[in-house]
JSON list of C-alpha atoms in Angstrom, two decimals:
[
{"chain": "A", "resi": 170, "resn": "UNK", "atom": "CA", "xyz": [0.00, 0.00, 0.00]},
{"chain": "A", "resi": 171, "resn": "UNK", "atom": "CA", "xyz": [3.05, 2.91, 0.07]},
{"chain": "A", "resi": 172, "resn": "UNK", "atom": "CA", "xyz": [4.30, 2.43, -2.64]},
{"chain": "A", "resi": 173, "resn": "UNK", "atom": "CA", "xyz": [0.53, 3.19, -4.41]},
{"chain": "A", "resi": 174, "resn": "UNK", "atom": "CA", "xyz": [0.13, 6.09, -2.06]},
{"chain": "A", "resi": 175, "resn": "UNK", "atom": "CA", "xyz": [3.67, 7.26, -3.35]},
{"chain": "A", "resi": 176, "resn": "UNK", "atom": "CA", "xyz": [2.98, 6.68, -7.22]},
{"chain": "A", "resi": 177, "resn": "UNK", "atom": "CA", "xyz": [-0.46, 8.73, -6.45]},
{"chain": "A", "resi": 178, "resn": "UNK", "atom": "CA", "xyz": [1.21, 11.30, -4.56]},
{"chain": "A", "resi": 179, "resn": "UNK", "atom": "CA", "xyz": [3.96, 11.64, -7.50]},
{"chain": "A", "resi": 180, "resn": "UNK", "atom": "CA", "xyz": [1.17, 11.66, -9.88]},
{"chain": "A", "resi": 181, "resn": "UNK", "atom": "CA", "xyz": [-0.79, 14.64, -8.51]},
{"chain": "A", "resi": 182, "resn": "UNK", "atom": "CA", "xyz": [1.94, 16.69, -7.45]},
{"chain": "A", "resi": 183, "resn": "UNK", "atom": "CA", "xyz": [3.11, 16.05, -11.57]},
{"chain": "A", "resi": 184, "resn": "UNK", "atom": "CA", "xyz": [-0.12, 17.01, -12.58]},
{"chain": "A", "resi": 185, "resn": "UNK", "atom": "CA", "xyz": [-0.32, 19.92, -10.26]},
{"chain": "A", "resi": 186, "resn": "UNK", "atom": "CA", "xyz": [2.96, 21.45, -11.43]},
{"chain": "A", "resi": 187, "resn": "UNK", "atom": "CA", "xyz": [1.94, 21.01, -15.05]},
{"chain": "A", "resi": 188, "resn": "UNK", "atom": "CA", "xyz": [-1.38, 22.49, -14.67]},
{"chain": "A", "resi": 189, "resn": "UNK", "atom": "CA", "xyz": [0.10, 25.80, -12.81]},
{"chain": "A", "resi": 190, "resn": "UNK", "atom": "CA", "xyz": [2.97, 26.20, -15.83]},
{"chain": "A", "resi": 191, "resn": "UNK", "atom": "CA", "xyz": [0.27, 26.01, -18.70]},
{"chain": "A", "resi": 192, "resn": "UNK", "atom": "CA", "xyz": [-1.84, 28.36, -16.99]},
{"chain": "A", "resi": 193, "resn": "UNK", "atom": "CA", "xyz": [1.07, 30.41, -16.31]},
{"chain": "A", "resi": 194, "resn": "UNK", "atom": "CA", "xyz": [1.95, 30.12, -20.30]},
{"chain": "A", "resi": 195, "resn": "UNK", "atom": "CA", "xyz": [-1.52, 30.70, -21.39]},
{"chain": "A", "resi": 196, "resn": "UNK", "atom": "CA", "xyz": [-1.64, 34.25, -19.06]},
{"chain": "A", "resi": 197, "resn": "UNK", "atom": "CA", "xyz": [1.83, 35.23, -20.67]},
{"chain": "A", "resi": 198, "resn": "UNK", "atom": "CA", "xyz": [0.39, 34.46, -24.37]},
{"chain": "A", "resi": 199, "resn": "UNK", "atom": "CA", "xyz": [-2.83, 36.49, -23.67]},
{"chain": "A", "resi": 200, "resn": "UNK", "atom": "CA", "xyz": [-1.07, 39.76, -22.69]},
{"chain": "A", "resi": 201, "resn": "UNK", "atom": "CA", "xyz": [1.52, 39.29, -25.13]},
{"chain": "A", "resi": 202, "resn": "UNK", "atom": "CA", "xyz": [-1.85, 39.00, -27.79]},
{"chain": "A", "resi": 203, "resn": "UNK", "atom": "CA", "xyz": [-3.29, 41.94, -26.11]},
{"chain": "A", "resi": 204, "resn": "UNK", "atom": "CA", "xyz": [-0.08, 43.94, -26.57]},
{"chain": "A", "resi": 205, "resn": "UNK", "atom": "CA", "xyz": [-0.05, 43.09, -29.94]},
{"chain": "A", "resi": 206, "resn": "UNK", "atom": "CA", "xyz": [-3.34, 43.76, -31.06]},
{"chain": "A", "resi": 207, "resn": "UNK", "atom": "CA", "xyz": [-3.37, 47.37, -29.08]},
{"chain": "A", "resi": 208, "resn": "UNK", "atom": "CA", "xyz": [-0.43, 48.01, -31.20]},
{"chain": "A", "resi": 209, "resn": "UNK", "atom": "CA", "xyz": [-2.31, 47.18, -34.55]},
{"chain": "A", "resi": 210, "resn": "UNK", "atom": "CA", "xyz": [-5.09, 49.37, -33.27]},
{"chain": "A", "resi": 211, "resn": "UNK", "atom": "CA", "xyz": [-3.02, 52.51, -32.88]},
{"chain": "A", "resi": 212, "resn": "UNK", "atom": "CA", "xyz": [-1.35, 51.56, -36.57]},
{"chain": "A", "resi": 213, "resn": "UNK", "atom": "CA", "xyz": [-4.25, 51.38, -38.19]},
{"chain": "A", "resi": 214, "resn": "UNK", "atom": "CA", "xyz": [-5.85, 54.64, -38.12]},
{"chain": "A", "resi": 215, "resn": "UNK", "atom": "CA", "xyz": [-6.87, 55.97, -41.88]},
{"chain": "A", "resi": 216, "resn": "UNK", "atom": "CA", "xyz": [-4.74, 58.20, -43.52]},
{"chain": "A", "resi": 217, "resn": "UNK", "atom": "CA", "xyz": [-6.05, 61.40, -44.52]},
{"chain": "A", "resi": 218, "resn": "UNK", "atom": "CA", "xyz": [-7.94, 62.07, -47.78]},
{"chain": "A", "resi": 219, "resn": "UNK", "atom": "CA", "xyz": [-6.35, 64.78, -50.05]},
{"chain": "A", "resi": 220, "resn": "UNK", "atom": "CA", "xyz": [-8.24, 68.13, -49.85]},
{"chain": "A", "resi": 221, "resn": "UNK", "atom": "CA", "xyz": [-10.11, 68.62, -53.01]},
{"chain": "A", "resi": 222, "resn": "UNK", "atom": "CA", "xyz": [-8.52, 70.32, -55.97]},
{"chain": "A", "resi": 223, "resn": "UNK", "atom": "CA", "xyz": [-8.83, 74.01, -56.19]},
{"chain": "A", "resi": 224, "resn": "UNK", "atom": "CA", "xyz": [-11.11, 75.62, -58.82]},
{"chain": "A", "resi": 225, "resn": "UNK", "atom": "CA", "xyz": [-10.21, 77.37, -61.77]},
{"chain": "A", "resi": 226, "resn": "UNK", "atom": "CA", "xyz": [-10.50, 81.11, -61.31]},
{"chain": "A", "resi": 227, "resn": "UNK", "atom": "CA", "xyz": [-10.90, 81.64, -65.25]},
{"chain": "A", "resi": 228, "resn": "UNK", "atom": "CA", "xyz": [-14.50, 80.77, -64.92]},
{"chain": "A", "resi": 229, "resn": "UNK", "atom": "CA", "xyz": [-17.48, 82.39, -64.83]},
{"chain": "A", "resi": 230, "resn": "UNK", "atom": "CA", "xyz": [-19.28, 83.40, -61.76]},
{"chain": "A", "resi": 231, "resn": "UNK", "atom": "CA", "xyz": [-22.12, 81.32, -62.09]},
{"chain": "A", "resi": 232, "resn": "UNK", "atom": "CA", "xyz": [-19.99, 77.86, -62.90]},
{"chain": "A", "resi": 233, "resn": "UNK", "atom": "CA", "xyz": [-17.47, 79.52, -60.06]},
{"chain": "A", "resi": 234, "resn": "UNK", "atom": "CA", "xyz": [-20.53, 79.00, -57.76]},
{"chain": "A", "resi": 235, "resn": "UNK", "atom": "CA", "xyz": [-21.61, 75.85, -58.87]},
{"chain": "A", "resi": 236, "resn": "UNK", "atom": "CA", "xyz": [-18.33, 74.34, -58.59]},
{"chain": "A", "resi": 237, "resn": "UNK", "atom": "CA", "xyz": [-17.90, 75.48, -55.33]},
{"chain": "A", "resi": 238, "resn": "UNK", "atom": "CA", "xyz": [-21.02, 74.09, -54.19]},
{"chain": "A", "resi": 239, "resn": "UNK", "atom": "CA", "xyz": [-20.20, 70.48, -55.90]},
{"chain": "A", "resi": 240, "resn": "UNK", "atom": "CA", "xyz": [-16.58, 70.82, -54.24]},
{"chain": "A", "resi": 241, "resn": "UNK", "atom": "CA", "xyz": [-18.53, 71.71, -50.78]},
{"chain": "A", "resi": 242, "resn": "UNK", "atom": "CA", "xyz": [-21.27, 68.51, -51.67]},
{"chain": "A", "resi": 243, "resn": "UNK", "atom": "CA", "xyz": [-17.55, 66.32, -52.08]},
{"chain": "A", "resi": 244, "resn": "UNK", "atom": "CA", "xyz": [-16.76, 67.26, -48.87]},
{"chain": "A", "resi": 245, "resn": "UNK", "atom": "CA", "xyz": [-19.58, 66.57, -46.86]},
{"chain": "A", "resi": 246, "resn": "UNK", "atom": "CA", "xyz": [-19.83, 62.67, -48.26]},
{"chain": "A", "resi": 247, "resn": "UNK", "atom": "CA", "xyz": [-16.16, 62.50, -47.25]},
{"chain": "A", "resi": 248, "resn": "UNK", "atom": "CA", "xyz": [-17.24, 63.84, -43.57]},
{"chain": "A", "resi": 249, "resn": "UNK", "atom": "CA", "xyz": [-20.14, 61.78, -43.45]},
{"chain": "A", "resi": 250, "resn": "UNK", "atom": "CA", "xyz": [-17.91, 58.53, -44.44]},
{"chain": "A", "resi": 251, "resn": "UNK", "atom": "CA", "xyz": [-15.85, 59.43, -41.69]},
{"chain": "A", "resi": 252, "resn": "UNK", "atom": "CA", "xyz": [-12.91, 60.21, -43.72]},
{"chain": "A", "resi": 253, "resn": "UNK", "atom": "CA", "xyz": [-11.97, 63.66, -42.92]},
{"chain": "A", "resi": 254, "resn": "UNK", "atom": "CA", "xyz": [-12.29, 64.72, -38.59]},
{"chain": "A", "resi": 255, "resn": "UNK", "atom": "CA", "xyz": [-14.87, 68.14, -37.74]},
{"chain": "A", "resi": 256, "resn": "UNK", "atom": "CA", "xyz": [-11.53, 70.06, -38.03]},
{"chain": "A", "resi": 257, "resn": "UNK", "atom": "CA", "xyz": [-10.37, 68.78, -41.33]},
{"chain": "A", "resi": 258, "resn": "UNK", "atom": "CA", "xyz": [-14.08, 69.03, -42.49]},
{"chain": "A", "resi": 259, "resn": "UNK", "atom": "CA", "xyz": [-13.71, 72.55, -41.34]},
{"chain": "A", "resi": 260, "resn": "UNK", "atom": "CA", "xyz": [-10.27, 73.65, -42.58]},
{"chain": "A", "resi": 261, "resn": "UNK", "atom": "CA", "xyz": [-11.44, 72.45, -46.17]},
{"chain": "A", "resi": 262, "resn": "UNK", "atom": "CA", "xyz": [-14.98, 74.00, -46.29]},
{"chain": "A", "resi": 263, "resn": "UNK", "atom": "CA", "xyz": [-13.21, 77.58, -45.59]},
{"chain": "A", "resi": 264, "resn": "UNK", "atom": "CA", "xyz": [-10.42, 76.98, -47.81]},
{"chain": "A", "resi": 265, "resn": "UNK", "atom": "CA", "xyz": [-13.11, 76.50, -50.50]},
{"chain": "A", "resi": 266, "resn": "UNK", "atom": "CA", "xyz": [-15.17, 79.71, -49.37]},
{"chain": "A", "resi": 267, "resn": "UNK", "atom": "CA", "xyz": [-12.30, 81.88, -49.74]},
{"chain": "A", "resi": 268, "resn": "UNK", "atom": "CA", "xyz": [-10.99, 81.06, -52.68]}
]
C-alpha cells in the first residue's frame, strides 16, 4: 500500500505542477496578444484624404458658384464617411469659401 500512495502522490503533485505552468503560459500568451493587437489598433488609423482640388478662377461666376457648391457637396460625403475629422471638415470648407 506505500508504494501506491507514493505513485499517487507523484502523480498529482506532476499534474499539479503542469497544470500551474500552462496556466502560467496561457496568461503570458494572452497579454503578449493583447499587446499586440493594441499596437495594430493605434497603426491602423486611416490616412487622410487629399483636400479637393482648387477651382479654376478663369470661370465664370455662375460655374465659379456651382463648382464650389459640388466641391462643398464632395466634402460633406467625405465627412459623413468618416474620412476627414470636424476640423479637417472645417479647414477644407473655408479653404473652398475663400478662394
Amino acid at each position: 500500500m506505500p508504494g501506491l500512495l507514493r505513485g499517487v502522490a507523484r502523480t498529482a503533485v506532476i499534474a499539479g505542477t503542469a497544470t500551474s505552468v500552462s496556466n502560467r503560459v496561457s496568461r503570458r500568451q494572452a497579454g503578449r496578444w493583447a499587446r499586440q493587437d493594441a499596437a495594430q489598433a493605434q497603426t491602423a488609423q486611416p490616412a487622410p484624404a487629399a483636400p479637393p482640388s482648387p477651382a479654376p478662377t478663369s470661370l465664370a461666376p455662375e460655374d465659379e458658384m456651382s463648382n464650389k457648391i459640388a466641391q462643398l457637396k464632395d466634402l460633406g460625403d467625405l465627412k459623413s464617411q468618416g474620412v476627414l475629422s470636424d476640423s479637417e471638415f472645417a479647414a477644407q470648407k473655408a479653404r473652398i469659401l475663400a478662394s
